[in-house]
Amino acid sequence: MEKLIITAAICGAEVTKQHNSAVPYTVEEMVREAKSAFEAGAAVIHVHVRTDDGTPTQDRERFRVVLDAIREACPGVILIPSTGGATGMTPEERLQPTELCPEMATLDCGTCNFGDDIFVNDMPTMRAFGKRMLENNIKPEYECFEIGHLDTVLGMAARGEVPGAPMQFNFVLGVNGCTPATVGNLDYLVNKIPAGSTWTATGIGRHCFTLAAAAIGMGGNVRVGFEDNLNLARGVPARSNGELVEKIVRIARELGRDIANPDEAREILSLK
Ligand code: KMH
Ligand code: ZN
């Protein structure tokens, strides 16, 4: 099996310090959390940004400062800024980090419920995001929260509306109102991706480690981090993103998967 790429989603847009006091807002806190995850074995950091008071923002300059600071603290790390932002943001607002031409960025593959909110990714929005990523040579990480999202984006790739093969998918399962985080659902999705694609599994909340273990065994990659899960185990808050990554490394070692460093991850993701 290929080496395991671990992504750390260190911040997200929804969780706050009220949920876990280690959730990062400031640039310094973002760097601290990215470094803890990187040193524990994450080759990829998925980045959302906040203002210092914790408000989610997609401000291009905030992204520039945070991405540069993480790059300096974590040499070689792969950064995947979010174009999802938070529910309720406009497509224009969300697209700002793509102006910085990162090597990758997320591209969300359809509208869905998101807790009590609706996360809007209609076809015109997705076409605009695909066009921007084609123009700026950004490899999307296709985020699928629902089973139908995969078909949607495969159709778009076939029509040349978004970047095509080799595609990288992130199956984010277990968001309230979306496809549940079961091994059966993950298996269904993985069996539908084109040969030569790569994929990552993200289990939300208490499903984080069971879905990760399944993905490790199936030959996929794993995302963890405060965006998705705040606890190391039931009732045990993680003190850092690094602790969540360390647990994935322990599971992977037990299952015989080696961990990819950023260079190896770039090779696997066809970034070079
Ligand atoms: N915050 C969610 C509404 C992404 O990063 O592209 C969307 C999200 C997806 O986190
Ligand atoms: Zn995200």
Tab-separated table of C-alpha atoms and ligand atoms in Angstrom:
chain	number	residue	atom	x	y	z
A	1	MET	CA	0.000	0.000	0.000
A	2	GLU	CA	1.012	3.566	-0.662
A	3	LYS	CA	2.161	5.648	2.300
A	4	LEU	CA	-0.590	7.361	4.297
A	5	ILE	CA	-1.157	11.079	3.785
A	6	ILE	CA	-2.475	12.731	6.932
A	7	THR	CA	-4.265	16.056	6.579
A	8	ALA	CA	-4.875	18.250	9.603
A	9	ALA	CA	-7.902	20.538	9.426
A	10	ILE	CA	-6.703	22.693	12.281
A	11	CYS	CA	-9.377	25.357	12.610
A	12	GLY	CA	-12.555	25.128	10.504
A	13	ALA	CA	-15.236	27.792	10.542
A	14	GLU	CA	-17.755	26.412	13.012
A	15	VAL	CA	-15.890	25.326	16.151
A	16	THR	CA	-14.914	27.892	18.779
A	17	LYS	CA	-12.823	28.207	21.912
A	18	GLN	CA	-16.047	27.519	23.823
A	19	HIS	CA	-15.945	24.010	22.338
A	20	ASN	CA	-12.211	23.537	22.946
A	21	SER	CA	-9.903	26.292	24.189
A	22	ALA	CA	-7.124	25.164	21.819
A	23	VAL	CA	-9.119	26.091	18.674
A	24	PRO	CA	-6.866	28.651	16.922
A	25	TYR	CA	-7.956	32.147	15.856
A	26	THR	CA	-4.870	34.381	15.763
A	27	VAL	CA	-1.950	33.953	13.376
A	28	GLU	CA	0.243	32.801	16.267
A	29	GLU	CA	-2.345	30.234	17.337
A	30	MET	CA	-2.726	29.004	13.756
A	31	VAL	CA	1.028	28.511	13.509
A	32	ARG	CA	1.141	26.723	16.876
A	33	GLU	CA	-1.586	24.290	15.789
A	34	ALA	CA	-0.176	23.734	12.293
A	35	LYS	CA	3.265	23.044	13.754
A	36	SER	CA	1.912	20.562	16.295
A	37	ALA	CA	0.133	18.660	13.508
A	38	PHE	CA	3.099	18.836	11.117
A	39	GLU	CA	5.568	17.617	13.726
A	40	ALA	CA	3.225	14.757	14.599
A	41	GLY	CA	3.120	13.584	10.958
A	42	ALA	CA	0.640	15.667	8.958
A	43	ALA	CA	1.892	16.362	5.419
A	44	VAL	CA	-1.098	18.547	4.580
A	45	ILE	CA	-2.813	21.364	6.470
A	46	HIS	CA	-6.362	22.367	5.488
A	47	VAL	CA	-6.659	26.048	6.293
A	48	HIS	CA	-9.608	28.230	7.287
A	49	VAL	CA	-8.880	31.643	8.752
A	50	ARG	CA	-10.532	33.738	11.446
A	51	THR	CA	-10.230	37.271	12.665
A	52	ASP	CA	-8.593	37.536	16.089
A	53	ASP	CA	-11.998	37.349	17.802
A	54	GLY	CA	-12.761	34.024	16.082
A	55	THR	CA	-15.109	35.267	13.335
A	56	PRO	CA	-14.654	33.196	10.160
A	57	THR	CA	-13.375	35.227	7.210
A	58	GLN	CA	-12.196	34.494	3.673
A	59	ASP	CA	-10.164	37.699	3.496
A	60	ARG	CA	-7.349	37.261	0.997
A	61	GLU	CA	-4.801	39.181	3.061
A	62	ARG	CA	-5.575	37.202	6.197
A	63	PHE	CA	-5.019	34.030	4.157
A	64	ARG	CA	-1.759	35.421	2.787
A	65	VAL	CA	-0.374	36.122	6.249
A	66	VAL	CA	-1.501	32.796	7.733
A	67	LEU	CA	-0.334	30.669	4.782
A	68	ASP	CA	3.070	32.373	4.749
A	69	ALA	CA	3.482	31.962	8.501
A	70	ILE	CA	2.560	28.248	8.373
A	71	ARG	CA	4.913	27.678	5.427
A	72	GLU	CA	7.759	29.210	7.392
A	73	ALA	CA	7.046	27.115	10.493
A	74	CYS	CA	6.397	23.860	8.587
A	75	PRO	CA	8.903	23.635	5.713
A	76	GLY	CA	7.512	21.886	2.638
A	77	VAL	CA	4.020	21.342	4.045
A	78	ILE	CA	1.145	21.177	1.524
A	79	LEU	CA	-1.488	23.813	2.215
A	80	ILE	CA	-5.119	23.433	1.162
A	81	PRO	CA	-6.975	26.683	1.824
A	82	SER	CA	-10.739	26.445	2.063
A	83	THR	CA	-13.034	27.872	-0.588
A	84	GLY	CA	-15.959	26.676	1.512
A	85	GLY	CA	-15.521	29.262	4.228
A	86	ALA	CA	-18.633	29.352	6.398
A	87	THR	CA	-22.280	28.887	5.448
A	88	GLY	CA	-23.890	32.127	4.271
A	89	MET	CA	-20.769	33.562	2.613
A	90	THR	CA	-21.040	34.623	-1.034
A	91	PRO	CA	-19.138	32.774	-3.778
A	92	GLU	CA	-17.008	35.894	-4.414
A	93	GLU	CA	-16.077	36.091	-0.754
A	94	ARG	CA	-15.200	32.402	-0.650
A	95	LEU	CA	-13.011	32.517	-3.776
A	96	GLN	CA	-10.508	35.014	-2.328
A	97	PRO	CA	-7.759	32.533	-1.337
A	98	THR	CA	-7.596	31.280	-4.947
A	99	GLU	CA	-6.195	34.708	-5.909
A	100	LEU	CA	-3.026	33.636	-4.075
A	101	CYS	CA	-2.614	30.647	-6.451
A	102	PRO	CA	-2.070	27.937	-3.815
A	103	GLU	CA	-1.056	24.523	-5.190
A	104	MET	CA	-4.362	23.094	-3.918
A	105	ALA	CA	-7.695	24.383	-2.595
A	106	THR	CA	-10.975	22.743	-1.637
A	107	LEU	CA	-13.861	22.638	-4.104
A	108	ASP	CA	-17.181	21.701	-2.519
A	109	CYS	CA	-19.254	19.453	-4.731
A	110	GLY	CA	-22.882	20.338	-4.063
A	111	THR	CA	-25.453	22.014	-1.868
A	112	CYS	CA	-26.300	20.247	1.369
A	113	ASN	CA	-27.717	20.658	4.825
A	114	PHE	CA	-25.063	21.631	7.334
A	115	GLY	CA	-26.461	21.298	10.825
A	116	ASP	CA	-29.235	23.895	11.007
A	117	ASP	CA	-27.863	25.746	7.970
A	118	ILE	CA	-27.672	25.177	4.232
A	119	PHE	CA	-24.258	25.072	2.563
A	120	VAL	CA	-24.914	26.442	-0.919
A	121	ASN	CA	-22.864	25.073	-3.795
A	122	ASP	CA	-25.161	25.311	-6.792
A	123	MET	CA	-24.003	24.538	-10.315
A	124	PRO	CA	-23.143	28.145	-11.301
A	125	THR	CA	-21.056	28.473	-8.123
A	126	MET	CA	-19.232	25.234	-8.763
A	127	ARG	CA	-18.593	26.188	-12.404
A	128	ALA	CA	-17.119	29.514	-11.287
A	129	PHE	CA	-14.860	27.770	-8.771
A	130	GLY	CA	-13.802	25.156	-11.353
A	131	LYS	CA	-13.011	27.875	-13.895
A	132	ARG	CA	-10.899	29.775	-11.370
A	133	MET	CA	-8.933	26.662	-10.447
A	134	LEU	CA	-8.333	25.800	-14.104
A	135	GLU	CA	-7.130	29.362	-14.795
A	136	ASN	CA	-4.891	29.567	-11.714
A	137	ASN	CA	-3.521	26.034	-12.014
A	138	ILE	CA	-4.852	24.977	-8.604
A	139	LYS	CA	-5.483	21.291	-7.940
A	140	PRO	CA	-8.867	20.945	-6.235
A	141	GLU	CA	-9.548	18.692	-3.336
A	142	TYR	CA	-13.116	17.686	-4.188
A	143	GLU	CA	-15.104	17.713	-0.958
A	144	CYS	CA	-18.094	15.366	-1.061
A	145	PHE	CA	-20.503	15.593	1.884
A	146	GLU	CA	-23.245	13.643	0.148
A	147	ILE	CA	-23.148	10.562	-2.068
A	148	GLY	CA	-24.642	12.523	-4.996
A	149	HIS	CA	-21.816	15.074	-4.839
A	150	LEU	CA	-19.442	12.563	-6.385
A	151	ASP	CA	-21.589	12.038	-9.504
A	152	THR	CA	-22.011	15.799	-9.822
A	153	VAL	CA	-18.296	16.512	-9.902
A	154	LEU	CA	-17.446	13.554	-12.116
A	155	GLY	CA	-19.932	14.935	-14.667
A	156	MET	CA	-18.345	18.372	-14.424
A	157	ALA	CA	-14.876	16.918	-14.944
A	158	ALA	CA	-16.112	15.010	-18.015
A	159	ARG	CA	-17.401	18.325	-19.442
A	160	GLY	CA	-14.124	20.119	-18.655
A	161	GLU	CA	-15.797	22.441	-16.134
A	162	VAL	CA	-13.391	21.524	-13.332
A	163	PRO	CA	-9.832	20.120	-13.386
A	164	GLY	CA	-9.802	16.428	-14.319
A	165	ALA	CA	-7.561	13.409	-13.772
A	166	PRO	CA	-5.859	12.658	-11.518
A	167	MET	CA	-8.535	13.861	-9.098
A	168	GLN	CA	-8.261	14.055	-5.301
A	169	PHE	CA	-11.479	13.458	-3.334
A	170	ASN	CA	-12.212	14.077	0.309
A	171	PHE	CA	-15.236	12.143	1.557
A	172	VAL	CA	-16.460	14.143	4.527
A	173	LEU	CA	-18.999	11.871	6.187
A	174	GLY	CA	-21.111	12.447	9.261
A	175	VAL	CA	-21.968	16.158	8.984
A	176	ASN	CA	-25.408	16.649	10.561
A	177	GLY	CA	-27.934	16.368	7.721
A	178	CYS	CA	-25.525	14.743	5.234
A	179	THR	CA	-24.384	11.219	4.368
A	180	PRO	CA	-23.581	9.277	7.566
A	181	ALA	CA	-20.024	8.195	8.411
A	182	THR	CA	-20.350	4.468	7.829
A	183	VAL	CA	-17.775	2.161	6.312
A	184	GLY	CA	-20.442	1.016	3.835
A	185	ASN	CA	-20.964	4.570	2.560
A	186	LEU	CA	-17.211	5.132	2.293
A	187	ASP	CA	-16.778	1.871	0.396
A	188	TYR	CA	-19.597	2.809	-2.033
A	189	LEU	CA	-17.931	6.141	-2.818
A	190	VAL	CA	-14.406	4.748	-3.146
A	191	ASN	CA	-15.653	2.154	-5.623
A	192	LYS	CA	-17.057	4.899	-7.874
A	193	ILE	CA	-13.947	7.068	-8.317
A	194	PRO	CA	-11.959	6.846	-11.549
A	195	ALA	CA	-8.827	4.679	-11.580
A	196	GLY	CA	-5.765	6.746	-10.766
A	197	SER	CA	-7.633	9.048	-8.361
A	198	THR	CA	-6.578	9.571	-4.757
A	199	TRP	CA	-8.925	9.921	-1.803
A	200	THR	CA	-9.133	10.947	1.817
A	201	ALA	CA	-11.738	10.110	4.454
A	202	THR	CA	-12.943	12.563	7.071
A	203	GLY	CA	-15.251	11.288	9.790
A	204	ILE	CA	-17.033	13.990	11.737
A	205	GLY	CA	-17.224	13.945	15.536
A	206	ARG	CA	-17.262	10.567	17.219
A	207	HIS	CA	-16.877	8.838	13.839
A	208	CYS	CA	-13.453	10.352	13.286
A	209	PHE	CA	-11.267	7.437	14.318
A	210	THR	CA	-13.450	4.564	13.129
A	211	LEU	CA	-13.689	6.027	9.634
A	212	ALA	CA	-9.952	6.784	9.711
A	213	ALA	CA	-9.141	3.196	10.649
A	214	ALA	CA	-11.307	1.967	7.759
A	215	ALA	CA	-9.611	4.354	5.325
A	216	ILE	CA	-6.162	3.293	6.495
A	217	GLY	CA	-7.073	-0.349	5.903
A	218	MET	CA	-8.617	0.424	2.499
A	219	GLY	CA	-5.509	2.223	1.240
A	220	GLY	CA	-6.942	5.744	1.411
A	221	ASN	CA	-5.771	8.810	3.274
A	222	VAL	CA	-7.072	10.474	6.415
A	223	ARG	CA	-8.073	13.936	7.616
A	224	VAL	CA	-8.390	14.832	11.287
A	225	GLY	CA	-8.343	18.090	13.212
A	226	PHE	CA	-10.457	20.477	15.238
A	227	GLU	CA	-12.584	21.338	12.192
A	228	ASP	CA	-13.937	17.785	12.311
A	229	ASN	CA	-13.467	16.494	15.835
A	230	LEU	CA	-12.404	18.052	19.132
A	231	ASN	CA	-11.850	14.939	21.229
A	232	LEU	CA	-9.170	12.284	21.488
A	233	ALA	CA	-11.743	9.881	22.920
A	234	ARG	CA	-15.211	10.214	24.401
A	235	GLY	CA	-15.037	12.971	27.038
A	236	VAL	CA	-11.318	13.584	26.482
A	237	PRO	CA	-10.689	16.891	24.698
A	238	ALA	CA	-7.583	16.960	22.495
A	239	ARG	CA	-5.089	19.526	23.748
A	240	SER	CA	-3.835	20.200	20.221
A	241	ASN	CA	-4.309	19.153	16.612
A	242	GLY	CA	-0.984	17.364	17.044
A	243	GLU	CA	-2.567	14.969	19.556
A	244	LEU	CA	-5.232	14.011	17.010
A	245	VAL	CA	-2.570	13.405	14.352
A	246	GLU	CA	-0.484	11.366	16.816
A	247	LYS	CA	-3.427	9.045	17.379
A	248	ILE	CA	-3.781	8.481	13.615
A	249	VAL	CA	-0.059	7.742	13.395
A	250	ARG	CA	-0.409	5.144	16.183
A	251	ILE	CA	-3.362	3.454	14.435
A	252	ALA	CA	-1.525	3.475	11.104
A	253	ARG	CA	1.596	1.937	12.621
A	254	GLU	CA	-0.485	-0.821	14.211
A	255	LEU	CA	-2.055	-1.509	10.819
A	256	GLY	CA	1.282	-1.460	9.011
A	257	ARG	CA	0.911	1.794	7.032
A	258	ASP	CA	3.881	4.134	6.840
A	259	ILE	CA	3.318	7.884	6.929
A	260	ALA	CA	4.029	10.079	3.883
A	261	ASN	CA	6.160	13.170	4.350
A	262	PRO	CA	5.208	16.265	2.294
A	263	ASP	CA	7.541	15.306	-0.542
A	264	GLU	CA	6.055	11.833	-0.777
A	265	ALA	CA	2.550	13.274	-0.471
A	266	ARG	CA	3.246	15.616	-3.422
A	267	GLU	CA	4.282	12.598	-5.471
A	268	ILE	CA	1.162	10.626	-4.516
A	269	LEU	CA	-1.102	13.637	-5.234
A	270	SER	CA	0.645	14.303	-8.592
A	271	LEU	CA	1.614	17.800	-7.517
A	272	LYS	CA	5.039	17.509	-9.125
B	1	KMH	N1	-17.344	25.288	6.782
B	1	KMH	C1	-18.142	24.485	5.916
B	1	KMH	C2	-19.481	25.144	5.692
B	1	KMH	C3	-14.373	23.584	2.805
B	1	KMH	O1	-13.477	23.886	3.591
B	1	KMH	O2	-14.230	23.662	1.587
B	1	KMH	C4	-17.509	24.208	4.615
B	1	KMH	C5	-16.155	23.656	4.620
B	1	KMH	C6	-15.702	23.107	3.320
B	1	KMH	O3	-15.429	23.653	5.593
B	2	ZN	ZN	-12.990	23.132	5.600
